[in-house]
PDB file of C-alpha atoms in Angstrom:
ATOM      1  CA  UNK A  30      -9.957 -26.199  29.413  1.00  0.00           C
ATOM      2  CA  UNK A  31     -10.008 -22.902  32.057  1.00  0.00           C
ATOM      3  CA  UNK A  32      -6.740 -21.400  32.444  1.00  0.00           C
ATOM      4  CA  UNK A  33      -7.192 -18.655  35.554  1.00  0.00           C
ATOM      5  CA  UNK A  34      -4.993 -15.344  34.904  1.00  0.00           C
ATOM      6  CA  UNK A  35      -4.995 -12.265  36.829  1.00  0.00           C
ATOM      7  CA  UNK A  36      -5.863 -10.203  33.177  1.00  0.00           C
ATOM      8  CA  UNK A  37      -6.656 -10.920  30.498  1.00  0.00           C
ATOM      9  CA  UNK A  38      -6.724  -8.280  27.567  1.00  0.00           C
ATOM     10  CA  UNK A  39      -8.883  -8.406  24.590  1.00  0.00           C
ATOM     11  CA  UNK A  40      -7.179  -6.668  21.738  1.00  0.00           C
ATOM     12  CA  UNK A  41      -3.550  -6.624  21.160  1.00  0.00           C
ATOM     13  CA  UNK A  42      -3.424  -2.904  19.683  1.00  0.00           C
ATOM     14  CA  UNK A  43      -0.691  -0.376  21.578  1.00  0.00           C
ATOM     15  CA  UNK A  44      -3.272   0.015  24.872  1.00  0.00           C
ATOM     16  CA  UNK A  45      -3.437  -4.202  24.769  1.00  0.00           C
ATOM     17  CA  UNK A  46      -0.289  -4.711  24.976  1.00  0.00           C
ATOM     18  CA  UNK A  47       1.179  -1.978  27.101  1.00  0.00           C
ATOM     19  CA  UNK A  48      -1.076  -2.888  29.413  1.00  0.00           C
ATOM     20  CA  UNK A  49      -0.277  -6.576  29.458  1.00  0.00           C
ATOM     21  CA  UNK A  50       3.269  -5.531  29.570  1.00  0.00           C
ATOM     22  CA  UNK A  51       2.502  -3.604  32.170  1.00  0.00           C
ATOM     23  CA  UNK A  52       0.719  -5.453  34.588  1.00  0.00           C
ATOM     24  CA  UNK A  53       3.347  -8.066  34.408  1.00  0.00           C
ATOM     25  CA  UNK A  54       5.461  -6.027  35.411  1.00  0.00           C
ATOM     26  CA  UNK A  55       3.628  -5.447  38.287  1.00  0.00           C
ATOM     27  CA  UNK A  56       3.701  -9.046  38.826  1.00  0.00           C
ATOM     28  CA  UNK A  57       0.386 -10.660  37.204  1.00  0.00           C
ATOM     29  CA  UNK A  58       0.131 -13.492  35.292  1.00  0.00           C
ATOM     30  CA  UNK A  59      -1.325 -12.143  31.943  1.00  0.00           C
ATOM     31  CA  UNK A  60      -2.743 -13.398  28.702  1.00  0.00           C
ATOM     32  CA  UNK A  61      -3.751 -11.197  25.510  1.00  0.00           C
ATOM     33  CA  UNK A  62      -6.709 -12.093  22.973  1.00  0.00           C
ATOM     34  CA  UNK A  63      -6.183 -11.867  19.395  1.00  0.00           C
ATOM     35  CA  UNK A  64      -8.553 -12.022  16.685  1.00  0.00           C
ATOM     36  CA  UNK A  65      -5.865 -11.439  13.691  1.00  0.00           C
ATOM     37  CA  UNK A  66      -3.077 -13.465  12.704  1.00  0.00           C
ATOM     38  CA  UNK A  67      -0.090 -10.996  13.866  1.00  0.00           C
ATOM     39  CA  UNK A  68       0.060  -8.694  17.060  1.00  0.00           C
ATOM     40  CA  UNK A  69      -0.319  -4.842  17.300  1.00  0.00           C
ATOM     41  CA  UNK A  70      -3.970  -4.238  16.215  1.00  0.00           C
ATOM     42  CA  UNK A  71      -5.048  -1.892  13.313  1.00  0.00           C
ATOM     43  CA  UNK A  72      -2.312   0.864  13.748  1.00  0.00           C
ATOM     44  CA  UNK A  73      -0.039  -1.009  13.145  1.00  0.00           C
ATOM     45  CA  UNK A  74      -1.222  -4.081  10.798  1.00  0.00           C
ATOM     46  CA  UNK A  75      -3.575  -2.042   8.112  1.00  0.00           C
ATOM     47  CA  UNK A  76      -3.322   1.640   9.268  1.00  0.00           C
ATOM     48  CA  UNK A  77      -1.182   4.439  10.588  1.00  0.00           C
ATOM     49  CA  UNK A  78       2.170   2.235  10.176  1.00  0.00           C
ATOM     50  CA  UNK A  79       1.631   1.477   6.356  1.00  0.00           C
ATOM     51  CA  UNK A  80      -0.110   4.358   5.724  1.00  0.00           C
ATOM     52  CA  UNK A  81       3.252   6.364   6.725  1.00  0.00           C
ATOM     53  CA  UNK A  82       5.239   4.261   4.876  1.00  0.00           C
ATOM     54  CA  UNK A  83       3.519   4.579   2.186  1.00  0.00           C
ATOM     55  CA  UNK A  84       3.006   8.542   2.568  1.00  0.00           C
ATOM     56  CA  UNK A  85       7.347   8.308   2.709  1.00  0.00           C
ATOM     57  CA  UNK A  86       7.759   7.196  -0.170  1.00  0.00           C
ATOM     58  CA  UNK A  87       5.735   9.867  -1.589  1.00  0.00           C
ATOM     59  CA  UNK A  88       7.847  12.758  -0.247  1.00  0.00           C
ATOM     60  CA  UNK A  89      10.735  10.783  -0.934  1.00  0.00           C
ATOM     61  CA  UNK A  90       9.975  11.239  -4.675  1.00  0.00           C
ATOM     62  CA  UNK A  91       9.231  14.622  -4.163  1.00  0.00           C
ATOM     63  CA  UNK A  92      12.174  15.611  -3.019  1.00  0.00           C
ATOM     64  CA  UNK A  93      13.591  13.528  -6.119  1.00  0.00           C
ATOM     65  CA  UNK A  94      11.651  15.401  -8.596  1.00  0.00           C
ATOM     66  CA  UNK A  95      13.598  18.849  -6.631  1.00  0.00           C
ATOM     67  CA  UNK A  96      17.168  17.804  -7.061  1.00  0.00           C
ATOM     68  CA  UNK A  97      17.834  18.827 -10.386  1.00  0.00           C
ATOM     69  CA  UNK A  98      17.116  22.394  -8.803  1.00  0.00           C
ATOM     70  CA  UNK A  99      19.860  21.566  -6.302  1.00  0.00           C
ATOM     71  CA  UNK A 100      22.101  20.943  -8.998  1.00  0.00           C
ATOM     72  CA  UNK A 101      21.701  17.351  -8.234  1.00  0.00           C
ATOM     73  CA  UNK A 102      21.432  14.692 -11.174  1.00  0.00           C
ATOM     74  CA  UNK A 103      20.650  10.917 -11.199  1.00  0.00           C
ATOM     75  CA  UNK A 104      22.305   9.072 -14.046  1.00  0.00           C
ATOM     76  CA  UNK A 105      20.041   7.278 -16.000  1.00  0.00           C
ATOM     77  CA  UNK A 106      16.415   8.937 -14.412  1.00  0.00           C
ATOM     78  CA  UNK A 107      15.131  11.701 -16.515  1.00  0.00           C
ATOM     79  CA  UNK A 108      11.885  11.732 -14.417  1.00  0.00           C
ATOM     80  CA  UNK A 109      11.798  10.009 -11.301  1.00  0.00           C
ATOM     81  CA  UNK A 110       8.999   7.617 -10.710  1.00  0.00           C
ATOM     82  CA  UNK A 111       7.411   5.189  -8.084  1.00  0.00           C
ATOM     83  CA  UNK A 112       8.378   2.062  -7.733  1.00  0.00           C
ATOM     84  CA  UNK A 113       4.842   0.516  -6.550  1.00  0.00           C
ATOM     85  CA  UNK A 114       6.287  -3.086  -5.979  1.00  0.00           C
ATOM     86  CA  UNK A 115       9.253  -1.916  -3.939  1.00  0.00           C
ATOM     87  CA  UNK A 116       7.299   0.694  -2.039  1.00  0.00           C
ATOM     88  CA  UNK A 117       4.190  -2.585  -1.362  1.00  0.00           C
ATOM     89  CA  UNK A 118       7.297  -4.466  -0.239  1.00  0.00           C
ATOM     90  CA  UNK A 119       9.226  -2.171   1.896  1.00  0.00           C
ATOM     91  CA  UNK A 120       5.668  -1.105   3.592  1.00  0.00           C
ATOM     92  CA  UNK A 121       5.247  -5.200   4.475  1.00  0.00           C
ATOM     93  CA  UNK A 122       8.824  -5.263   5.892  1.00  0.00           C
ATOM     94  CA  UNK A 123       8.148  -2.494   7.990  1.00  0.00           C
ATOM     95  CA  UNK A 124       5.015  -4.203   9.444  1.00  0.00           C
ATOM     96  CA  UNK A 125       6.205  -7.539  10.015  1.00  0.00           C
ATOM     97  CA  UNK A 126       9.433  -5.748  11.485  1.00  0.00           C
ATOM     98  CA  UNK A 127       7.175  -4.242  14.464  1.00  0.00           C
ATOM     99  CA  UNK A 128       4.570  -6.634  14.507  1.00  0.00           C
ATOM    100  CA  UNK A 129       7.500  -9.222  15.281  1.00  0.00           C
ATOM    101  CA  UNK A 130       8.618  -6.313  18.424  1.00  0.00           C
ATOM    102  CA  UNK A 131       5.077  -6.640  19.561  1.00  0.00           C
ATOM    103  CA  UNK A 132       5.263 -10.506  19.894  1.00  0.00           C
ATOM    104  CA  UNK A 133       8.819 -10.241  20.927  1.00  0.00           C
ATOM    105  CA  UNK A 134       7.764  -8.134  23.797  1.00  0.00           C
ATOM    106  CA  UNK A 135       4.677 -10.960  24.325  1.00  0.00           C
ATOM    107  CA  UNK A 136       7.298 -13.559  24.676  1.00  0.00           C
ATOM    108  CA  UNK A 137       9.266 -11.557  26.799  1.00  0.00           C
ATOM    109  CA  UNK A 138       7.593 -10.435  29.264  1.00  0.00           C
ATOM    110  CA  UNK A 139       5.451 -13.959  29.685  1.00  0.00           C
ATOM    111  CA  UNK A 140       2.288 -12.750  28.475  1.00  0.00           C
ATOM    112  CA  UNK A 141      -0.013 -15.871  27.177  1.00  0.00           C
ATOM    113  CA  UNK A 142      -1.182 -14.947  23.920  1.00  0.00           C
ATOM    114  CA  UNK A 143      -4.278 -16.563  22.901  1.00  0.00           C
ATOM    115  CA  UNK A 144      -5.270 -16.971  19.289  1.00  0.00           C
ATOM    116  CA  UNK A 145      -9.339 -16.329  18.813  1.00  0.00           C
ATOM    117  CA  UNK A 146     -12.343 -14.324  19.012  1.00  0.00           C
ATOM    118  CA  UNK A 147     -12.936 -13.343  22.921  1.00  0.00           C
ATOM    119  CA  UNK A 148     -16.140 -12.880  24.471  1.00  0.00           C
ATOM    120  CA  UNK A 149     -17.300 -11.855  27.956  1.00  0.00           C
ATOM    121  CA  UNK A 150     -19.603 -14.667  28.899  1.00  0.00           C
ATOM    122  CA  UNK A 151     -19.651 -13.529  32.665  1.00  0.00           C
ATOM    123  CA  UNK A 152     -18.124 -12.156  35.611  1.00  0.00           C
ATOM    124  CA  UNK A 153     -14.176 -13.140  35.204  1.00  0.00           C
ATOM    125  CA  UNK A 154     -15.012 -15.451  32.570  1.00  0.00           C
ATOM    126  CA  UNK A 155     -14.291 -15.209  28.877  1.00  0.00           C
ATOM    127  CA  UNK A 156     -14.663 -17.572  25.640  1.00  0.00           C
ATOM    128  CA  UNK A 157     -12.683 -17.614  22.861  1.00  0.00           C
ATOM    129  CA  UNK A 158     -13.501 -19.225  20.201  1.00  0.00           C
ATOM    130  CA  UNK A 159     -10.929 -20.387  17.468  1.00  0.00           C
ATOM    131  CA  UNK A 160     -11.313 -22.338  13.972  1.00  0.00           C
ATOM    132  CA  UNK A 161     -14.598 -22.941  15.428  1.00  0.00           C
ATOM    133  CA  UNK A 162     -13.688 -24.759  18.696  1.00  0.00           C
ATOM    134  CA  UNK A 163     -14.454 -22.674  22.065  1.00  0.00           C
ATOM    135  CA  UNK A 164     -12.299 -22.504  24.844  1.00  0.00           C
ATOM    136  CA  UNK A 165     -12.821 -20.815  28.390  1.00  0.00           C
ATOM    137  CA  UNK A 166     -10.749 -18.848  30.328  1.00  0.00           C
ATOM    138  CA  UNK A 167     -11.088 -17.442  34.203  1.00  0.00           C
ATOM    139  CA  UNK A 168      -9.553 -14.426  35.068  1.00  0.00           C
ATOM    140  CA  UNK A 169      -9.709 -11.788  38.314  1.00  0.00           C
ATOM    141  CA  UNK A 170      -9.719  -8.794  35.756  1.00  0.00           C
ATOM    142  CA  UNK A 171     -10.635  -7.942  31.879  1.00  0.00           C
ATOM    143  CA  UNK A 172      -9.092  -4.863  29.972  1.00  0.00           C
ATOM    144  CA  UNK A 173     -11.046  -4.117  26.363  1.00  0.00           C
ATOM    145  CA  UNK A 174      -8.674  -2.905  24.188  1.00  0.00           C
ATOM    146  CA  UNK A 175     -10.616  -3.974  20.841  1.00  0.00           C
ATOM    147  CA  UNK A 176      -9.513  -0.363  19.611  1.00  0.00           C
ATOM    148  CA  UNK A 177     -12.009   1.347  17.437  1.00  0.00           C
ATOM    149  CA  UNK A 178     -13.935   1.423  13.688  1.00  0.00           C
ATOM    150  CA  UNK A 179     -14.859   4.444  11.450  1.00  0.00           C
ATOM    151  CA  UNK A 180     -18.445   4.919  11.832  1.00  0.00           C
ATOM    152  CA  UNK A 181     -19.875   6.392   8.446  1.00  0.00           C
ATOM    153  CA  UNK A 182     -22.864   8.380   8.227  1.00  0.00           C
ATOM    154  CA  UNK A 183     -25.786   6.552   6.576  1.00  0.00           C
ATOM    155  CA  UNK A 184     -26.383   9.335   4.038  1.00  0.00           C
ATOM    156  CA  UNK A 185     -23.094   9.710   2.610  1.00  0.00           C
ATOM    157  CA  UNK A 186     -21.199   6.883   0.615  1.00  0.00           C
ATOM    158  CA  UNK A 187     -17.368   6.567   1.361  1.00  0.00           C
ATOM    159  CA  UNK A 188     -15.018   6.130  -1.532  1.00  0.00           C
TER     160      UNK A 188
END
């Protein structure tokens, strides 16, 4: 099967999908390539979303451990404590919350999003392959927005 688009984006992090957003807005038919199960790339799915959750909760029981100084008391708490659970769970809501925007927005504006593992195979032409089947797909323009990886130095370990 060959669909022809005007784009096609690879990567559906915040530059993949603004920019299918925006080009059809500007009146091209559009799909976006996704490797991962929900929309919105790393930011968003594994990194700087959770991670500020995550770092939220942490000043939030900071400024806990402060009110007694305020004059404030908690019935019941003589030391407040994290909640890991509850923090893990609020931290998921928050992510499907905007990763459900992303696809909203998908939906919205009529982007195509295709599920799979894209790969230029030519001029206009990309494959992308899916559970192990491979489909192609013609288009008049590509945008990469595959985002970007840590690179760690061969010499030192990461922990």
């Amino acid at each position: 099967m060959s669909t022809n688009y005007d784009l096609i984006v690879i990567g559906s992090g915040p530059a993949g999908y603004e920019g299918a957003i925006y080009a059809t807005q500007l009146g091209m038919k559009v799909a976006i390539i996704e490797k991962d199960q929900t929309l919105g790339g790393t930011c968003l799915n594994v990194g700087c979303i959770p991670a500020k959750s995550m770092l939220q909760s942490a000043l939030m029981l900071d400024k806990a451990k402060k009110f007694a100084s305020y004059g404030v008391k908690i019935a019941g708490a003589e030391s407040p404590e994290l909640d890991f659970p509850q923090v893990n769970k609020r931290r998921d809501e928050i992510v499907k919350t905007m990763t459900g925007g992303v696809s909203f927005l998908m939906k919205k504006n009529k982007v195509d999003v295709i599920r799979g593992f894209g790969t230029i195979t030519g001029k206009g032409q990309i494959e992308v392959t899916s559970d192990g089947k491979k489909t192609s797909y013609t288009c008049k323009n590509i945008l990469i927005a595959t985002g970007s990886r840590a690179r760690h130095l061969p010499h030192i370990k990461v922990d």
